[in-house]
CSV table of C-alpha atoms in Angstrom, one decimal:
chain,number,residue,atom,x,y,z
L,210,MET,CA,84.6,120.9,97.3
L,211,SER,CA,81.6,121.5,95.4
L,212,ALA,CA,81.8,120.7,91.4
L,213,LYS,CA,79.2,119.6,88.8
L,214,SER,CA,79.0,116.1,87.3
L,215,SER,CA,77.3,115.2,84.0
L,216,SER,CA,76.8,112.0,82.3
L,217,PRO,CA,75.0,111.0,78.9
L,218,PRO,CA,72.1,109.0,78.8
L,219,GLY,CA,72.2,105.4,78.3
L,220,GLY,CA,72.4,103.4,75.4
L,221,PRO,CA,75.5,103.0,73.1
L,222,ASN,CA,77.0,106.4,72.6
L,223,PRO,CA,78.3,108.0,69.4
L,224,THR,CA,82.3,108.0,69.2
L,225,ASP,CA,83.0,110.4,72.0
L,226,GLN,CA,85.9,112.5,70.6
L,227,ALA,CA,85.8,114.3,73.8
L,228,ASN,CA,87.5,111.3,75.4
L,229,PRO,CA,91.4,111.1,74.4
L,230,SER,CA,91.6,107.9,75.6
L,231,ARG,CA,89.5,106.0,73.0
L,232,GLY,CA,91.2,108.3,70.3
L,233,GLY,CA,90.6,106.5,66.6
L,234,ARG,CA,90.4,102.9,67.8
L,235,PHE,CA,86.5,102.9,68.5
L,236,GLU,CA,83.9,103.5,66.1
L,237,THR,CA,81.1,104.2,69.0
L,238,GLY,CA,81.3,104.9,72.5
L,239,PRO,CA,80.7,102.7,75.4
L,240,GLY,CA,77.6,101.1,76.5
L,241,GLU,CA,75.9,103.0,79.3
L,242,VAL,CA,76.7,99.8,81.5
L,243,MET,CA,80.3,100.3,80.5
L,244,GLU,CA,80.3,103.7,81.1
L,245,ARG,CA,79.2,103.5,84.5
L,246,ILE,CA,81.4,100.4,85.6
L,247,ASN,CA,84.5,102.1,84.1
L,248,ALA,CA,83.9,105.7,85.5
L,249,SER,CA,86.0,106.6,88.5
L,250,ILE,CA,85.3,110.1,88.4
L,251,GLU,CA,83.1,110.5,91.6
L,252,VAL,CA,86.1,108.8,93.6
L,253,ASP,CA,89.3,110.0,92.0
L,254,ARG,CA,88.3,113.7,91.5
L,255,ARG,CA,89.8,113.9,94.8
L,256,LEU,CA,93.4,113.5,93.2
L,257,TYR,CA,93.1,116.9,91.2
L,258,ALA,CA,95.4,118.7,93.0
L,259,HIS,CA,97.8,116.0,92.9
L,260,ASP,CA,97.4,115.4,89.1
L,261,ILE,CA,97.7,118.9,88.3
L,262,ALA,CA,101.0,119.0,90.2
L,263,GLY,CA,102.4,116.2,88.2
L,264,SER,CA,101.2,117.5,85.2
L,265,LYS,CA,103.2,120.9,85.6
L,266,ALA,CA,106.2,119.0,86.8
L,267,HIS,CA,106.2,116.8,83.8
L,268,ALA,CA,105.5,119.7,81.3
L,269,ALA,CA,108.1,121.7,83.0
L,270,MET,CA,110.5,118.7,82.4
L,271,LEU,CA,109.4,118.2,78.8
L,272,VAL,CA,110.1,122.0,78.0
L,273,ARG,CA,113.7,121.5,79.8
L,274,GLN,CA,114.3,118.6,77.7
L,275,GLY,CA,113.5,120.2,74.1
L,276,ILE,CA,110.8,117.7,74.0
L,277,ILE,CA,108.0,120.1,73.8
L,278,SER,CA,108.5,124.1,73.0
L,279,ARG,CA,108.9,126.7,75.8
L,280,GLU,CA,105.6,128.5,74.4
L,281,ASP,CA,103.5,125.2,74.5
L,282,GLY,CA,104.8,124.5,77.9
L,283,GLU,CA,103.8,127.9,79.3
L,284,ALA,CA,100.6,127.4,77.9
L,285,ILE,CA,100.0,124.0,79.4
L,286,ASP,CA,101.3,125.4,82.8
L,287,ALA,CA,98.8,128.7,82.8
L,288,GLY,CA,95.9,126.4,81.6
L,289,LEU,CA,96.5,123.9,84.6
L,290,ASP,CA,96.7,126.9,86.9
L,291,LYS,CA,93.1,128.0,85.5
L,292,ILE,CA,91.8,124.6,85.8
L,293,LEU,CA,93.1,124.3,89.5
L,294,GLN,CA,91.2,127.5,90.4
L,295,GLN,CA,88.1,126.4,88.7
L,296,ILE,CA,88.1,122.9,90.5
L,297,GLU,CA,88.6,124.9,94.0
L,298,LYS,CA,86.0,127.2,93.2
L,299,GLY,CA,83.7,124.8,92.3
L,300,GLU,CA,83.1,125.9,88.8
L,301,PHE,CA,84.8,122.7,87.1
L,302,THR,CA,82.3,120.2,85.5
L,303,PHE,CA,83.6,116.4,86.0
L,304,ARG,CA,82.1,114.5,83.4
L,305,ALA,CA,81.7,110.5,83.7
L,306,SER,CA,82.0,110.1,80.1
L,307,LEU,CA,85.7,111.3,80.2
L,308,GLU,CA,86.1,108.5,83.1
L,309,ASP,CA,88.6,109.7,85.7
L,310,ILE,CA,90.5,112.9,86.9
L,311,HIS,CA,93.1,112.6,84.4
L,312,MET,CA,90.9,112.7,81.3
L,313,ASN,CA,88.9,115.1,83.0
L,314,ILE,CA,91.6,117.7,83.4
L,315,GLU,CA,93.2,116.7,80.0
L,316,ALA,CA,89.8,117.7,78.3
L,317,ARG,CA,89.4,120.6,79.8
L,318,LEU,CA,93.1,122.1,78.9
L,319,GLU,CA,92.5,121.3,75.4
L,320,GLU,CA,89.3,123.7,75.7
L,321,LEU,CA,91.3,126.1,77.4
L,322,ILE,CA,94.4,126.2,75.3
L,323,GLY,CA,94.0,124.1,72.2
L,324,GLU,CA,96.1,121.5,70.5
L,325,ALA,CA,99.3,122.5,72.9
L,326,ALA,CA,97.1,120.5,75.6
L,327,GLY,CA,97.6,117.0,73.4
L,328,ARG,CA,101.5,117.7,73.9
L,329,LEU,CA,101.3,117.0,77.9
L,330,HIS,CA,101.0,113.7,77.6
L,331,THR,CA,104.2,113.0,75.7
L,332,ALA,CA,106.3,110.4,77.2
L,333,ARG,CA,103.8,109.2,80.1
L,334,SER,CA,100.8,107.2,80.5
L,335,ARG,CA,97.6,107.3,82.6
L,336,ASN,CA,99.4,104.2,84.5
L,337,ASP,CA,102.4,106.0,85.8
L,338,GLN,CA,100.2,109.3,86.1
L,339,VAL,CA,97.7,107.8,88.5
L,340,ALA,CA,100.5,105.7,90.6
L,341,THR,CA,102.2,109.0,91.0
L,342,ASP,CA,99.2,110.9,91.9
L,343,LEU,CA,97.7,108.5,94.4
L,344,ARG,CA,101.4,108.1,96.3
L,345,MET,CA,101.3,111.9,96.5
L,346,TRP,CA,97.8,111.7,98.0
L,347,VAL,CA,98.7,109.3,100.4
L,348,ARG,CA,102.1,111.0,101.4
L,349,ASP,CA,99.8,114.1,102.2
L,350,ALA,CA,97.5,111.8,104.3
L,351,LEU,CA,100.2,110.2,106.0
L,352,ASP,CA,101.4,113.8,107.4
L,353,GLY,CA,98.0,114.8,108.2
L,354,LEU,CA,97.5,111.5,110.3
L,355,ASP,CA,100.9,111.6,112.1
L,356,HIS,CA,99.8,115.0,113.7
L,357,ALA,CA,96.4,113.8,114.6
L,358,VAL,CA,98.2,110.9,116.4
L,359,ARG,CA,100.4,113.3,117.8
L,360,GLU,CA,97.8,115.2,119.1
L,361,LEU,CA,95.9,112.0,120.8
L,362,GLN,CA,99.4,111.2,122.3
L,363,ALA,CA,99.7,114.6,123.8
L,364,ALA,CA,96.3,114.5,125.4
L,365,LEU,CA,97.1,111.2,127.0
L,366,ILE,CA,100.5,112.2,128.2
L,367,THR,CA,98.6,115.2,130.0
L,368,GLN,CA,96.2,113.1,131.6
L,369,ALA,CA,98.9,110.7,132.8
L,370,GLU,CA,100.8,113.2,134.2
L,371,HIS,CA,97.8,114.5,136.4
L,372,HIS,CA,96.9,111.1,137.3
L,373,ALA,CA,100.5,109.7,137.8
L,374,ALA,CA,99.5,108.4,141.5
L,375,THR,CA,95.6,107.6,140.8
L,376,VAL,CA,95.3,104.3,141.9
L,377,MET,CA,93.2,101.8,139.6
L,378,PRO,CA,92.7,98.1,139.5
L,379,GLY,CA,95.2,96.5,136.7
L,380,LEU,CA,93.0,93.8,134.9
L,381,THR,CA,93.9,90.6,133.2
L,382,HIS,CA,91.1,88.6,131.5
L,383,LEU,CA,88.9,91.5,132.7
L,384,GLN,CA,89.5,90.4,136.2
L,385,GLY,CA,91.4,92.0,139.5
L,386,ALA,CA,95.0,91.5,139.0
L,387,GLN,CA,97.2,94.0,140.4
L,388,PRO,CA,97.0,97.8,141.4
L,389,VAL,CA,98.2,100.2,138.8
L,390,THR,CA,98.1,104.0,138.5
L,391,PHE,CA,95.7,105.7,135.8
L,392,GLY,CA,98.5,107.6,134.5
L,393,HIS,CA,100.4,104.3,133.8
L,394,HIS,CA,97.6,102.8,132.0
L,395,LEU,CA,97.3,105.8,129.6
L,396,LEU,CA,100.7,105.7,128.8
L,397,ALA,CA,100.4,102.3,127.6
L,398,TYR,CA,98.3,103.9,124.7
L,399,VAL,CA,100.8,106.4,124.1
L,400,GLU,CA,103.5,103.8,123.4
L,401,MET,CA,101.1,102.0,121.2
L,402,PHE,CA,100.5,105.1,119.1
L,403,GLY,CA,104.0,105.7,119.1
L,404,ARG,CA,104.5,102.6,117.2
L,405,ASP,CA,101.8,103.6,114.8
L,406,ARG,CA,103.4,106.7,114.1
L,407,GLY,CA,106.6,104.6,113.4
L,408,ARG,CA,104.3,102.6,110.9
L,409,LEU,CA,103.0,105.6,109.1
L,410,ALA,CA,106.6,107.2,108.7
L,411,ASP,CA,107.9,103.7,107.5
L,412,CYS,CA,105.1,103.9,104.8
L,413,ARG,CA,106.1,107.4,103.9
L,414,ARG,CA,109.9,106.6,103.5
L,415,ARG,CA,108.9,103.5,101.5
L,416,LEU,CA,106.4,104.9,99.1
L,417,ASN,CA,108.3,108.2,98.4
L,418,GLU,CA,109.5,107.1,95.0
L,419,CYS,CA,108.2,108.5,91.8
L,420,PRO,CA,106.4,106.3,89.0
L,421,LEU,CA,105.9,109.3,86.5
L,422,GLY,CA,108.0,108.6,83.4
L,423,ALA,CA,107.6,104.9,83.7
L,424,GLY,CA,104.8,105.1,81.0
L,425,ALA,CA,102.2,102.4,80.4
L,426,LEU,CA,104.8,99.7,81.5
L,427,ALA,CA,108.0,99.8,79.4
L,428,GLY,CA,109.5,103.1,80.0
L,429,THR,CA,109.6,105.7,77.1
L,430,ALA,CA,111.9,106.4,74.1
L,431,PHE,CA,111.8,110.0,74.7
L,432,GLN,CA,114.8,111.3,76.7
L,433,ILE,CA,113.3,112.4,79.5
L,434,ASP,CA,114.8,113.4,82.9
L,435,ARG,CA,113.0,111.2,85.3
L,436,GLU,CA,115.3,112.3,88.5
L,437,ALA,CA,114.3,116.0,87.8
L,438,THR,CA,110.2,115.2,87.9
L,439,ALA,CA,111.0,113.0,91.1
L,440,ARG,CA,112.8,115.9,92.7
L,441,ALA,CA,110.2,118.6,91.6
L,442,LEU,CA,107.4,116.2,93.2
L,443,GLY,CA,109.2,115.8,96.5
L,444,PHE,CA,110.2,112.2,96.0
L,445,ASP,CA,113.5,110.9,96.7
L,446,ARG,CA,114.1,109.3,93.6
L,447,PRO,CA,112.6,107.7,90.6
L,448,ALA,CA,110.9,104.2,90.7
L,449,ALA,CA,113.7,101.9,89.7
L,450,ASN,CA,111.8,99.5,87.5
L,451,SER,CA,109.1,100.9,85.2
L,452,LEU,CA,107.0,97.2,85.3
L,453,ASP,CA,106.9,97.8,89.2
L,454,ALA,CA,106.4,101.5,88.9
L,455,VAL,CA,103.0,101.3,87.5
L,456,SER,CA,101.7,98.0,88.9
L,457,ASP,CA,102.8,98.5,92.7
L,458,ARG,CA,100.1,99.1,95.4
L,459,ASP,CA,102.2,98.0,98.3
L,460,PHE,CA,102.2,101.6,99.4
L,461,ALA,CA,98.4,101.7,99.6
L,462,LEU,CA,98.3,98.2,101.2
L,463,GLU,CA,100.9,99.2,103.9
L,464,PHE,CA,98.9,102.4,104.5
L,465,LEU,CA,96.0,100.5,105.1
L,466,ALA,CA,98.0,98.0,106.8
L,467,ALA,CA,99.2,101.1,109.1
L,468,GLY,CA,95.4,102.5,109.5
L,469,ALA,CA,94.1,99.0,110.5
L,470,ILE,CA,96.8,98.8,113.6
L,471,ALA,CA,96.0,102.0,114.8
L,472,VAL,CA,92.3,102.0,114.6
L,473,VAL,CA,92.4,98.5,116.5
L,474,HIS,CA,94.4,100.4,119.0
L,475,LEU,CA,91.8,103.3,119.2
L,476,SER,CA,88.9,100.5,119.3
L,477,ARG,CA,90.8,98.9,122.3
L,478,LEU,CA,90.9,102.5,124.1
L,479,ALA,CA,87.2,103.0,123.2
L,480,GLU,CA,86.2,100.0,124.4
L,481,GLU,CA,87.7,100.8,127.9
L,482,ILE,CA,86.3,104.0,128.0
L,483,VAL,CA,82.5,102.3,127.2
L,484,LEU,CA,83.4,100.2,130.5
L,485,TRP,CA,85.1,103.0,132.5
L,486,THR,CA,82.0,105.2,132.1
L,487,SER,CA,79.4,102.3,132.8
L,488,GLU,CA,77.7,102.4,136.0
L,489,ARG,CA,79.2,99.0,137.0
L,490,PHE,CA,83.0,100.8,137.0
L,491,GLY,CA,82.2,104.5,137.1
L,492,PHE,CA,85.6,105.4,136.8
L,493,VAL,CA,85.4,108.4,134.1
L,494,ARG,CA,82.7,110.6,133.0
L,495,LEU,CA,82.5,112.4,129.5
L,496,SER,CA,81.0,115.5,129.1
L,497,ASP,CA,77.8,116.3,127.1
L,498,ALA,CA,79.9,117.0,123.9
L,499,PHE,CA,80.9,113.3,123.5
L,500,THR,CA,77.9,111.5,124.8
L,501,THR,CA,74.2,111.1,123.7
L,502,GLY,CA,70.9,110.4,125.3
L,503,SER,CA,68.1,107.8,124.5
L,504,SER,CA,64.6,108.6,122.8
L,505,ILE,CA,62.7,106.7,125.5
L,506,MET,CA,65.0,106.7,128.8
L,507,PRO,CA,65.7,110.2,130.0
L,508,GLN,CA,68.4,109.2,132.4
L,509,LYS,CA,70.6,107.6,129.9
L,510,ARG,CA,73.8,108.9,128.9
L,511,ASN,CA,75.6,107.0,126.3
L,512,PRO,CA,79.6,107.1,125.3
L,513,ASP,CA,78.1,107.1,121.5
L,514,ALA,CA,82.0,108.7,120.6
L,515,ALA,CA,83.6,105.8,121.8
L,516,GLU,CA,81.0,103.2,120.4
L,517,LEU,CA,81.4,104.7,117.0
L,518,VAL,CA,85.0,104.5,117.0
L,519,ARG,CA,85.1,101.0,118.4
L,520,ALA,CA,82.5,100.1,115.4
L,521,LYS,CA,84.4,102.0,112.4
L,522,ALA,CA,87.6,99.7,113.0
L,523,GLY,CA,85.6,97.3,110.9
L,524,ARG,CA,85.5,99.8,108.0
L,525,ILE,CA,89.2,99.9,107.9
L,526,LEU,CA,90.0,96.3,108.5
L,527,GLY,CA,87.4,95.6,105.4
L,528,ALA,CA,89.3,98.2,103.5
L,529,LEU,CA,92.8,96.3,103.9
L,530,ALA,CA,91.0,92.9,103.4
L,531,GLY,CA,89.1,94.3,100.2
L,532,LEU,CA,92.3,95.6,98.3
L,533,LEU,CA,94.4,92.9,99.4
L,534,ALA,CA,91.7,90.6,97.4
L,535,VAL,CA,91.8,93.0,94.6
L,536,MET,CA,95.7,92.7,94.4
L,537,LYS,CA,96.0,88.9,95.1
L,538,GLY,CA,95.5,87.7,91.3
L,539,LEU,CA,96.8,90.3,89.2
L,540,PRO,CA,99.9,89.6,86.8
L,541,LEU,CA,102.1,92.5,85.8
L,542,ALA,CA,101.6,95.4,84.9
L,543,TYR,CA,98.8,97.6,85.2
L,544,ALA,CA,95.1,96.1,85.2
L,545,LYS,CA,91.8,98.1,85.6
L,546,ASP,CA,91.1,96.0,88.8
L,547,MET,CA,93.5,98.6,90.3
L,548,GLN,CA,91.1,101.4,89.9
L,549,GLU,CA,89.4,100.0,93.2
L,550,ASP,CA,92.4,100.8,95.3
L,551,LYS,CA,91.6,104.5,95.7
L,552,ALA,CA,88.0,104.3,97.5
L,553,PRO,CA,89.2,102.2,100.4
L,554,VAL,CA,92.4,104.1,100.7
L,555,PHE,CA,90.6,107.4,100.9
L,556,ASP,CA,87.8,106.0,103.3
L,557,THR,CA,90.4,104.9,105.6
L,558,ALA,CA,92.1,108.3,105.8
L,559,ASP,CA,88.7,109.8,106.3
L,560,THR,CA,87.6,107.4,109.2
L,561,LEU,CA,91.0,107.3,111.0
L,562,THR,CA,91.1,111.1,110.9
L,563,LEU,CA,87.6,111.3,112.4
L,564,CYS,CA,88.2,108.5,114.9
L,565,LEU,CA,91.6,109.9,116.0
L,566,ALA,CA,90.0,113.5,116.7
L,567,ALA,CA,86.9,111.8,118.3
L,568,MET,CA,89.3,109.8,120.7
L,569,THR,CA,91.5,113.1,121.3
L,570,GLY,CA,88.4,115.0,122.4
L,571,MET,CA,87.1,112.5,124.8
L,572,VAL,CA,90.5,111.9,126.2
L,573,ARG,CA,90.9,115.6,126.8
L,574,ASP,CA,87.3,115.8,127.9
L,575,MET,CA,87.3,112.9,130.6
L,576,THR,CA,87.0,113.6,134.0
L,577,VAL,CA,88.1,110.9,136.4
L,578,ASP,CA,86.6,109.4,139.6
L,579,ALA,CA,89.8,108.9,141.8
L,580,ASP,CA,87.9,107.5,144.8
L,581,ALA,CA,85.9,104.9,142.4
L,582,MET,CA,89.0,103.8,140.8
L,583,ARG,CA,91.0,103.3,144.5
L,584,ALA,CA,87.8,101.5,146.0
L,585,ALA,CA,87.9,99.3,143.0
L,586,ALA,CA,91.6,98.6,143.3
L,587,ALA,CA,91.2,97.3,146.5
L,588,GLU,CA,88.7,94.6,145.7
L,589,GLY,CA,89.5,91.0,144.2
L,590,PHE,CA,92.9,90.4,146.6
L,591,THR,CA,94.8,92.8,144.1
L,592,THR,CA,97.6,92.8,146.3
L,593,ALA,CA,98.2,88.9,146.5
L,594,THR,CA,101.0,89.3,144.5
L,595,ASP,CA,102.8,91.8,146.8
L,596,LEU,CA,102.2,89.3,149.7
L,597,ALA,CA,103.9,86.5,147.7
L,598,ASP,CA,106.8,88.9,147.1
L,599,TRP,CA,107.3,89.5,150.7
L,600,LEU,CA,107.6,85.9,151.4
L,601,VAL,CA,110.3,85.6,149.1
L,602,ARG,CA,112.3,88.8,150.3
L,603,ALA,CA,111.4,88.4,154.1
L,604,LEU,CA,111.5,84.8,154.5
L,605,GLY,CA,113.6,83.5,151.8
L,606,LEU,CA,110.9,81.4,150.4
L,607,PRO,CA,110.8,79.9,146.8
L,608,PHE,CA,108.4,81.8,144.9
L,609,ARG,CA,106.3,78.8,143.9
L,610,LYS,CA,106.1,78.3,147.8
L,611,ALA,CA,105.3,81.5,148.4
L,612,HIS,CA,102.6,81.4,145.5
L,613,GLN,CA,101.1,78.1,147.1
L,614,ILE,CA,100.9,80.2,150.7
L,615,THR,CA,99.4,83.2,149.2
L,616,GLY,CA,96.7,81.2,147.6
L,617,ARG,CA,95.8,79.6,150.8
L,618,LEU,CA,95.4,83.0,152.5
L,619,VAL,CA,93.6,84.2,149.8
L,620,ARG,CA,91.2,81.2,150.1
L,621,MET,CA,90.8,81.9,153.8
L,622,ALA,CA,90.0,85.6,153.2
L,623,GLU,CA,87.1,84.6,150.5
L,624,GLU,CA,85.8,82.0,153.0
L,625,LYS,CA,85.8,84.7,155.6
L,626,GLY,CA,84.3,87.5,153.2
L,627,CYS,CA,87.4,89.9,153.8
L,628,GLY,CA,90.4,91.3,152.3
L,629,LEU,CA,93.8,90.0,152.9
L,630,ALA,CA,94.8,93.0,155.2
L,631,ASP,CA,91.6,92.1,157.2
L,632,LEU,CA,93.0,88.8,158.1
L,633,ASP,CA,94.8,89.1,161.4
L,634,LEU,CA,98.4,88.0,162.4
L,635,ALA,CA,97.3,84.8,164.1
L,636,GLN,CA,95.0,83.6,161.2
L,637,MET,CA,98.0,84.3,158.7
L,638,GLN,CA,100.6,82.4,161.0
L,639,SER,CA,98.2,79.2,161.0
L,640,VAL,CA,99.2,79.1,157.1
L,641,GLU,CA,102.8,80.4,157.5
L,642,PRO,CA,104.1,80.5,161.2
L,643,ALA,CA,107.3,82.5,159.9
L,644,ILE,CA,104.9,85.4,158.9
L,645,THR,CA,105.4,88.8,161.0
L,646,ALA,CA,103.4,91.7,161.5
L,647,GLU,CA,105.8,93.7,159.0
L,648,LEU,CA,103.6,91.9,156.0
L,649,PHE,CA,100.7,94.3,156.5
L,650,GLY,CA,103.1,97.1,155.3
L,651,VAL,CA,102.9,95.7,151.8
L,652,LEU,CA,99.0,95.2,151.6
L,653,GLY,CA,97.7,98.7,150.6
L,654,VAL,CA,97.1,99.4,147.1
L,655,GLU,CA,99.3,102.7,147.5
L,656,GLU,CA,102.0,100.4,148.9
L,657,SER,CA,101.6,98.1,146.0
L,658,VAL,CA,101.9,100.8,143.3
L,659,ALA,CA,104.9,102.6,145.2
L,660,SER,CA,106.9,99.4,145.1
L,661,ARG,CA,106.7,98.8,141.4
L,662,THR,CA,109.9,100.9,140.6
L,663,SER,CA,111.4,98.4,137.8
L,664,PHE,CA,112.1,100.3,134.8
L,665,GLY,CA,108.6,100.5,132.9
L,666,GLY,CA,107.0,100.0,136.4
L,667,THR,CA,103.7,101.9,137.7
L,668,ALA,CA,105.0,103.7,140.7
L,669,PRO,CA,104.1,107.1,140.5
L,670,ASP,CA,107.6,108.7,140.4
L,671,ASN,CA,108.3,106.0,137.4
L,672,VAL,CA,105.1,107.3,136.0
L,673,ARG,CA,106.3,110.9,135.9
L,674,ARG,CA,109.4,110.4,134.5
L,675,ALA,CA,107.9,108.2,131.9
L,676,ALA,CA,105.5,111.0,131.1
L,677,ALA,CA,108.3,113.2,130.8
L,678,ALA,CA,110.3,111.1,128.5
L,679,ALA,CA,107.1,110.7,126.1
L,680,ARG,CA,106.9,114.3,125.9
L,681,GLU,CA,110.4,114.5,124.8
L,682,ARG,CA,110.3,111.4,122.4
L,683,TYR,CA,106.9,112.2,120.8
L,684,LEU,CA,106.1,115.8,121.0
L,685,ARG,CA,109.3,117.7,121.0
């Protein structure tokens, strides 16, 4: 959106009759510094559509209740439509002297329709107005983010289906642990992002109460219909307590908290992509669309999109911490501190949307070197647990004893510079005489992953079923 912004020069201003919030209480306008610290229009102008929608619903309710005339209501409605068109065309002049989006719209409405504009603010306050606007904005942002996370899940599921049997090393402590499939690994992120969508949905459900009509803090003496206004704006119900309605920012904090957890998940996946694309791993390759070069080293192919997703997590984590700090000491009801709620919310929505788009693109775009993954899966004695499990199943040994025997065999292989499967039967029997040649049938990485058939396990058939179930659960 393109729009003009203007502000008068420094020094005390004469009484600014154009700013309805000052009314007749002040003899002069605010000082230049006060005006700068008080103005929020550069941030909250993004609420314009929601502010206008709220005003239209409020005016319609006032008409139905007989609080303002039908003629004034029609003039207000037409004037607000005109303002919406002007803002969307970039023809609206935002003035810092009018502080915020609410006063800018109200002042312009008065210019368009005259005295009738002054009736719009009957039975409401900027306190309930901004709380309503921000809830509506966050509600829309949540819907957009849910769609973006769903798209990422779809990309992950598609790759998981394609790589249901692609063997890779499963790591703990970043050390070789047990073989898994790449599809199984990707489906772990599908579950993580599914929980993120659940948190976004929970946040949306809890915020969907309408503060409008709560007034500044105490309600209003006018016979308004808050139920009707709430319905008109898509809320489930009006907020139950007028003090809470104007002072609650839990919905903003919950939005930031959900965003923070989601971006941590994105950052973890980004870190893995950075590792997988490195020469030391060589598991995955990103295309030119999601990599950059070096200004001095011609050979470089840097996974900058992933690195930037990883870095931008800090912005969202900081936004949550910042708003928590703003809110922690505020008594009821409204305080101007709450003006600082919008910048972190807007930035989190923007940043998270961008990170999700980048990650979805990288996941769709990546190509996998299955041979490199398989070779790495065979390193580090990753089938040692399979050996221990065989000793339990075939020989009836207690697992702790099997664990000890397997550890001795690993040490033997390590000393000989070979893998477990490279030890001969006699060498194995020198540690445990009851071992038979049957053991060698469980020491391959393909056999290892194929054996993990427990629910949620990495066996390729499990992965295919899990991917199909994820499609049904998350994408239907």
